[in-house]
């Protein structure tokens, strides 16, 4: 039997937009750059390191939920499914589900992080010889064409959006993303989506301020990427990682704060930072189970099931597109 090889489809999401997003983000007040630009190759590796940190509970909690409930989730999805995963990252979490599903047809991971996607898709294809694996390099917040399986048709479609990545969107963007997903799955398809829960702010604070400083390196890597790809001259020692939880909107905010007054050049343009001025790099919204279900209903989904981990830290929702 010939080896199962992953196919890669590059929708070239980033060629112009990284430069545009950075120049635009540094020109506005307050300065901000969207979090999707964290995930160049070193950024993706640093995120994998974050997932193993003792303070970063979301990965362990969501993985435990998936493993404990894989048979139930697989039964609800049904046989001969096509799985699509938005923001698939290292693609480790899908494995217990692929193991539990009856005769899955295809797996289509979609991610902006091209190198990590290529490596992860190829590993998955090697581990699952009967599953057609097609990696799509795309920005999932924009419309893109999702190719149907080529080898054999699927009976159902289920999308995955794990890691509470939905929390990186603001409320309006989260609604727009879910509406787009509901349209894509409008033939009665399912969405399995992880949502981190509101909890003790100290626990949240620790998760984004780990003692080994990995989250700080992940945040600062954005400046390294700008220096390398956009001919920037950020001095990394002149910026501090700053992350805090605001319980009113229910979100972690992550910033890079300038330690002094300074000028920085990027792609031939100069930007000024005052002492203590912030470059806002990420939001991570936290949810209540009912709040998330309300959002899902507004977007055109019917909540079918929700599972929590033993410590009630994280929620995994199964939604049906209506
Ligand atoms: C928080 S990580 C989660 C990774 C994995 N799903 C997990 O649960 O561990 C977010 C992932 O989404 C990808 N990503 C972020 N924004 C994206 C976008 N707009 N389009 C495509 N991929 C994106 C990143 O490259 C990264 O792999």
Coordinates of C-alpha atoms and ligand atoms in Angstrom, one line a residue:
X1 CA 0.0 0.0 0.0
X2 CA 1.4 3.5 -0.9
X3 CA 2.2 5.9 1.9
X4 CA -0.5 8.4 3.0
X5 CA 0.8 11.9 2.1
X6 CA -0.9 15.1 3.2
X7 CA -1.8 17.7 0.6
X8 CA -1.1 21.4 1.3
X9 CA -3.2 24.2 -0.2
X10 CA -1.6 27.6 0.2
X11 CA -4.1 30.5 0.0
X12 CA -1.2 32.9 0.6
X13 CA -3.0 34.8 3.4
X14 CA 0.0 36.8 4.6
X15 CA 2.1 38.1 1.8
X16 CA 0.9 41.7 2.0
X17 CA -1.1 41.7 5.2
X18 CA 1.6 41.3 7.9
X19 CA 3.3 44.5 6.6
X20 CA 0.0 46.3 6.3
X21 CA -1.2 45.1 9.7
X22 CA 2.0 46.2 11.5
X23 CA 2.3 49.6 9.9
X24 CA -1.4 50.3 10.5
X25 CA -1.2 49.0 14.1
X26 CA 1.8 51.1 15.0
X27 CA 0.2 54.2 13.5
X28 CA -2.9 54.1 15.6
X29 CA -3.6 55.2 19.2
X30 CA -3.5 53.0 21.2
X31 CA -1.0 50.9 19.2
X32 CA -2.2 47.3 18.5
X33 CA -1.4 44.3 16.3
X34 CA -3.7 41.3 15.9
X35 CA -2.6 38.1 17.6
X36 CA -2.7 36.0 14.5
X37 CA 0.8 37.4 13.7
X38 CA 2.3 35.7 16.7
X39 CA 2.5 32.4 14.9
X40 CA 5.6 32.4 12.7
X41 CA 7.7 29.2 13.1
X42 CA 9.4 30.2 16.4
X43 CA 6.1 31.6 17.7
X44 CA 4.3 28.4 17.0
X45 CA 7.0 26.5 18.9
X46 CA 6.8 28.9 21.8
X47 CA 3.0 28.4 21.9
X48 CA 3.6 24.6 22.1
X49 CA 5.9 25.3 25.1
X50 CA 3.2 27.4 26.7
X51 CA 0.8 24.5 26.4
X52 CA 3.2 22.4 28.6
X53 CA 3.6 25.0 31.4
X54 CA 2.3 24.1 34.8
X55 CA 0.4 27.4 35.0
X56 CA -1.3 27.1 31.6
X57 CA -4.2 24.8 32.5
X58 CA -6.4 25.3 29.3
X59 CA -4.5 22.7 27.1
X60 CA -4.5 20.0 29.8
X61 CA -8.2 20.7 30.8
X62 CA -9.4 20.6 27.2
X63 CA -7.4 17.5 26.3
X64 CA -8.8 15.7 29.4
X65 CA -12.3 16.6 28.3
X66 CA -11.6 15.3 24.7
X67 CA -10.1 12.1 26.0
X68 CA -12.9 11.4 28.5
X69 CA -15.7 12.1 26.1
X70 CA -14.2 11.0 22.8
X71 CA -16.6 8.1 22.4
X72 CA -19.7 10.2 23.1
X73 CA -18.5 13.0 20.8
X74 CA -17.7 10.5 18.0
X75 CA -21.1 8.9 18.3
X76 CA -22.8 12.2 18.0
X77 CA -20.7 13.1 14.9
X78 CA -21.4 9.7 13.3
X79 CA -19.6 7.5 10.8
X80 CA -17.7 8.6 7.6
X81 CA -17.1 12.2 8.7
X82 CA -15.1 15.0 7.2
X83 CA -13.4 16.9 10.1
X84 CA -12.3 20.5 9.6
X85 CA -10.1 22.2 12.2
X86 CA -9.7 25.9 12.4
X87 CA -6.4 27.1 14.0
X88 CA -5.2 23.5 14.2
X89 CA -1.7 24.3 15.6
X90 CA 0.1 21.1 16.6
X91 CA -3.0 19.0 15.8
X92 CA -2.5 16.9 18.9
X93 CA -6.0 17.3 20.3
X94 CA -7.8 15.8 17.3
X95 CA -6.1 12.5 17.7
X96 CA -8.3 11.0 20.4
X97 CA -11.3 12.0 18.3
X98 CA -9.9 10.4 15.1
X99 CA -9.2 7.3 17.2
X100 CA -12.8 7.2 18.4
X101 CA -14.6 8.0 15.2
X102 CA -16.1 5.3 13.0
X103 CA -14.3 5.3 9.6
X104 CA -13.5 9.0 9.3
X105 CA -13.0 10.1 5.7
X106 CA -11.0 13.3 5.8
X107 CA -9.3 15.8 8.1
X108 CA -8.7 19.4 6.9
X109 CA -6.6 21.5 9.3
X110 CA -6.7 25.3 8.5
X111 CA -4.0 27.5 10.0
X112 CA -2.0 30.6 9.2
X113 CA 1.2 29.1 10.5
X114 CA 2.5 27.4 7.4
X115 CA 5.6 25.5 8.6
X116 CA 3.8 24.1 11.6
X117 CA 0.8 23.1 9.5
X118 CA 2.9 21.3 6.9
X119 CA 4.8 19.3 9.6
X120 CA 1.6 18.5 11.6
X121 CA -0.4 17.5 8.5
X122 CA 2.3 15.2 7.3
X123 CA 2.6 13.5 10.8
X124 CA -1.1 13.0 10.9
X125 CA -1.3 11.5 7.5
X126 CA 1.5 9.1 8.4
X127 CA -0.4 8.1 11.7
X128 CA -3.8 7.7 9.9
X129 CA -3.2 5.9 6.6
X130 CA -6.9 5.8 5.7
X131 CA -7.7 9.5 6.3
X132 CA -7.3 12.1 3.5
X133 CA -5.4 15.0 5.1
X134 CA -5.4 18.4 3.4
X135 CA -3.8 21.3 5.2
X136 CA -5.1 24.8 4.2
X137 CA -2.8 27.7 4.8
X138 CA -5.4 30.5 5.3
X139 CA -6.7 33.3 7.5
X140 CA -9.9 31.7 8.9
X141 CA -11.4 35.0 9.7
X142 CA -11.8 35.7 6.0
X143 CA -13.9 33.8 3.5
X144 CA -12.0 30.9 1.8
X145 CA -12.9 27.8 -0.2
X146 CA -12.8 24.6 1.6
X147 CA -12.1 21.7 -0.8
X148 CA -14.4 18.6 -0.3
X149 CA -12.6 15.2 0.1
X150 CA -11.3 13.9 -3.2
X151 CA -10.9 10.2 -2.4
X152 CA -14.5 9.4 -1.3
X153 CA -17.5 11.4 -0.1
X154 CA -18.2 12.1 3.5
X155 CA -21.6 11.5 5.2
X156 CA -21.2 14.4 7.7
X157 CA -19.1 17.4 8.4
X158 CA -17.8 18.5 11.7
X159 CA -15.6 21.5 12.4
X160 CA -13.3 21.9 15.4
X161 CA -12.1 25.2 17.0
X162 CA -10.1 24.4 20.0
X163 CA -7.8 26.0 22.6
X164 CA -10.4 28.8 23.3
X165 CA -9.0 30.5 20.2
X166 CA -12.5 32.0 19.8
X167 CA -11.6 34.2 22.8
X168 CA -9.0 36.1 20.8
X169 CA -11.8 37.7 18.9
X170 CA -13.8 40.6 20.3
X171 CA -17.5 40.0 20.8
X172 CA -18.5 41.3 17.3
X173 CA -15.7 39.4 15.6
X174 CA -16.6 36.2 17.5
X175 CA -20.2 36.5 16.4
X176 CA -19.1 37.1 12.8
X177 CA -16.7 34.2 12.8
X178 CA -19.4 31.9 14.3
X179 CA -22.0 33.1 11.7
X180 CA -19.5 32.3 8.9
X181 CA -18.9 28.8 10.4
X182 CA -22.7 28.3 10.7
X183 CA -23.2 29.1 7.0
X184 CA -20.3 26.8 6.1
X185 CA -21.9 24.0 8.1
X186 CA -25.5 24.8 7.2
X187 CA -26.2 21.3 5.9
X188 CA -26.7 20.3 9.6
X189 CA -22.9 20.0 10.4
X190 CA -21.5 20.3 13.9
X191 CA -19.0 22.6 15.5
X192 CA -16.9 21.4 18.5
X193 CA -15.6 24.4 20.1
X194 CA -13.5 25.1 23.3
X195 CA -14.2 28.1 25.5
X196 CA -12.2 28.9 28.5
X197 CA -14.3 29.7 31.6
X198 CA -14.4 32.8 33.9
X199 CA -12.7 31.9 37.2
X200 CA -10.5 33.2 40.0
X201 CA -8.6 36.2 38.4
X202 CA -5.4 35.0 40.2
X203 CA -5.5 31.7 38.4
X204 CA -6.0 33.5 35.1
X205 CA -3.2 35.9 35.9
X206 CA -0.8 33.1 36.6
X207 CA -1.6 31.3 33.3
X208 CA -0.5 34.4 31.3
X209 CA 2.5 35.3 33.6
X210 CA 4.3 32.0 33.9
X211 CA 7.3 31.8 36.2
X212 CA 9.6 30.5 33.4
X213 CA 8.9 33.6 31.3
X214 CA 7.7 31.6 28.2
X215 CA 4.6 33.7 27.6
X216 CA 6.8 36.8 27.8
X217 CA 9.1 35.3 25.1
X218 CA 6.1 34.4 23.0
X219 CA 4.8 38.0 23.3
X220 CA 8.3 39.6 22.5
X221 CA 8.8 37.2 19.6
X222 CA 6.4 39.4 17.7
X223 CA 9.0 42.2 17.7
X224 CA 11.7 39.7 16.6
X225 CA 9.5 38.8 13.7
X226 CA 8.9 42.4 12.8
X227 CA 12.7 43.0 12.9
X228 CA 13.4 40.0 10.7
X229 CA 10.6 40.2 8.2
X230 CA 9.9 44.0 8.0
X231 CA 13.4 45.3 8.5
X232 CA 12.6 46.7 12.0
X233 CA 14.9 47.7 14.7
X234 CA 12.9 47.0 17.9
X235 CA 15.2 46.7 21.0
X236 CA 13.6 43.8 22.8
X237 CA 15.2 44.8 26.1
X238 CA 13.3 48.1 25.9
X239 CA 9.9 46.4 26.1
X240 CA 8.2 44.5 28.9
X241 CA 5.6 41.7 28.7
X242 CA 2.5 42.9 30.6
X243 CA -0.7 40.7 30.9
X244 CA -3.6 41.2 33.3
X245 CA -7.2 40.1 33.7
X246 CA -10.0 42.6 33.6
X247 CA -13.1 41.0 35.2
X248 CA -15.5 43.5 33.8
X249 CA -15.3 42.5 30.1
X250 CA -13.9 39.1 31.3
X251 CA -10.7 39.1 29.3
X252 CA -7.0 38.8 29.6
X253 CA -5.2 41.6 27.9
X254 CA -1.6 41.2 26.7
X255 CA 0.7 44.1 26.0
X256 CA 4.3 45.0 25.2
X257 CA 5.1 48.1 27.3
X258 CA 7.8 50.5 26.3
X259 CA 10.4 51.0 29.1
X260 CA 11.4 54.4 27.9
X261 CA 10.8 57.1 25.3
X262 CA 12.1 55.7 22.0
X263 CA 11.8 55.7 18.2
X264 CA 11.5 52.5 16.2
X265 CA 11.9 52.1 12.5
X266 CA 9.8 49.4 10.6
X267 CA 9.8 49.0 6.8
X268 CA 11.3 52.5 6.3
X269 CA 8.8 54.2 8.6
X270 CA 9.5 55.7 12.1
X271 CA 7.2 55.3 15.1
X272 CA 7.5 56.9 18.5
X273 CA 6.8 55.3 21.9
X274 CA 6.5 57.2 25.1
X275 CA 7.7 55.7 28.4
X276 CA 5.1 53.3 29.6
X277 CA 3.2 53.3 26.2
X278 CA 1.7 50.0 25.3
X279 CA 1.5 47.9 22.1
X280 CA -1.6 45.8 22.6
X281 CA -1.0 42.3 21.2
X282 CA -3.8 40.0 22.4
X283 CA -7.1 39.7 24.1
X284 CA -8.3 36.4 25.5
X285 CA -12.0 36.5 26.5
X286 CA -13.3 34.1 29.1
X287 CA -16.9 32.9 29.1
X288 CA -19.7 31.4 31.2
X289 CA -21.3 28.3 29.8
X290 CA -24.6 30.1 29.4
X291 CA -23.0 33.2 27.9
X292 CA -21.3 31.1 25.3
X293 CA -24.5 29.2 24.4
X294 CA -26.3 32.5 24.0
X295 CA -23.5 33.7 21.6
X296 CA -23.8 30.4 19.7
X297 CA -27.6 30.7 19.3
X298 CA -27.3 34.2 18.0
X299 CA -24.8 33.0 15.4
X300 CA -27.2 30.3 14.1
X301 CA -26.2 27.2 16.1
X302 CA -28.2 25.0 18.4
X303 CA -26.2 23.9 21.4
X304 CA -26.3 20.1 21.6
X305 CA -24.0 19.2 24.5
X306 CA -21.4 20.8 26.8
X307 CA -18.6 19.0 28.7
X308 CA -16.4 20.5 31.5
X309 CA -13.2 19.1 33.1
X310 CA -13.2 17.9 36.7
X311 CA -12.1 21.3 38.0
X312 CA -14.7 23.3 36.0
X313 CA -11.9 25.3 34.4
X314 CA -12.8 24.9 30.7
X315 CA -15.8 24.1 28.5
X316 CA -16.1 22.1 25.3
X317 CA -19.4 22.8 23.4
X318 CA -21.0 20.7 20.6
X319 CA -23.1 23.0 18.4
X320 CA -25.3 22.1 15.5
X321 CA -25.7 24.5 12.6
X322 CA -29.4 25.2 12.0
Ligands
LIG1 C1 -4.2 29.5 20.6 S1 -3.5 28.6 19.3 C2 -4.4 27.1 19.5 C3 -3.8 25.9 18.8 C4 -4.5 24.6 19.0 N1 -5.9 24.6 18.3 C5 -4.7 24.3 20.4 O1 -5.8 24.2 20.9 O2 -3.6 24.1 21.1 C6 -4.2 29.4 17.9 C7 -3.9 28.7 16.6 O3 -4.7 29.4 15.5 C8 -3.8 29.9 14.5 N2 -4.4 31.2 14.1 C9 -4.6 32.3 14.8 N3 -5.2 33.2 14.1 C10 -5.5 32.7 12.9 C11 -6.2 33.1 11.7 N4 -6.7 34.3 11.6 N5 -6.3 32.3 10.6 C12 -5.7 31.0 10.7 N6 -5.1 30.5 11.8 C13 -5.0 31.3 12.8 C14 -2.4 30.0 15.1 O4 -1.5 29.9 14.1 C15 -2.4 28.9 16.1 O5 -2.0 27.7 15.5

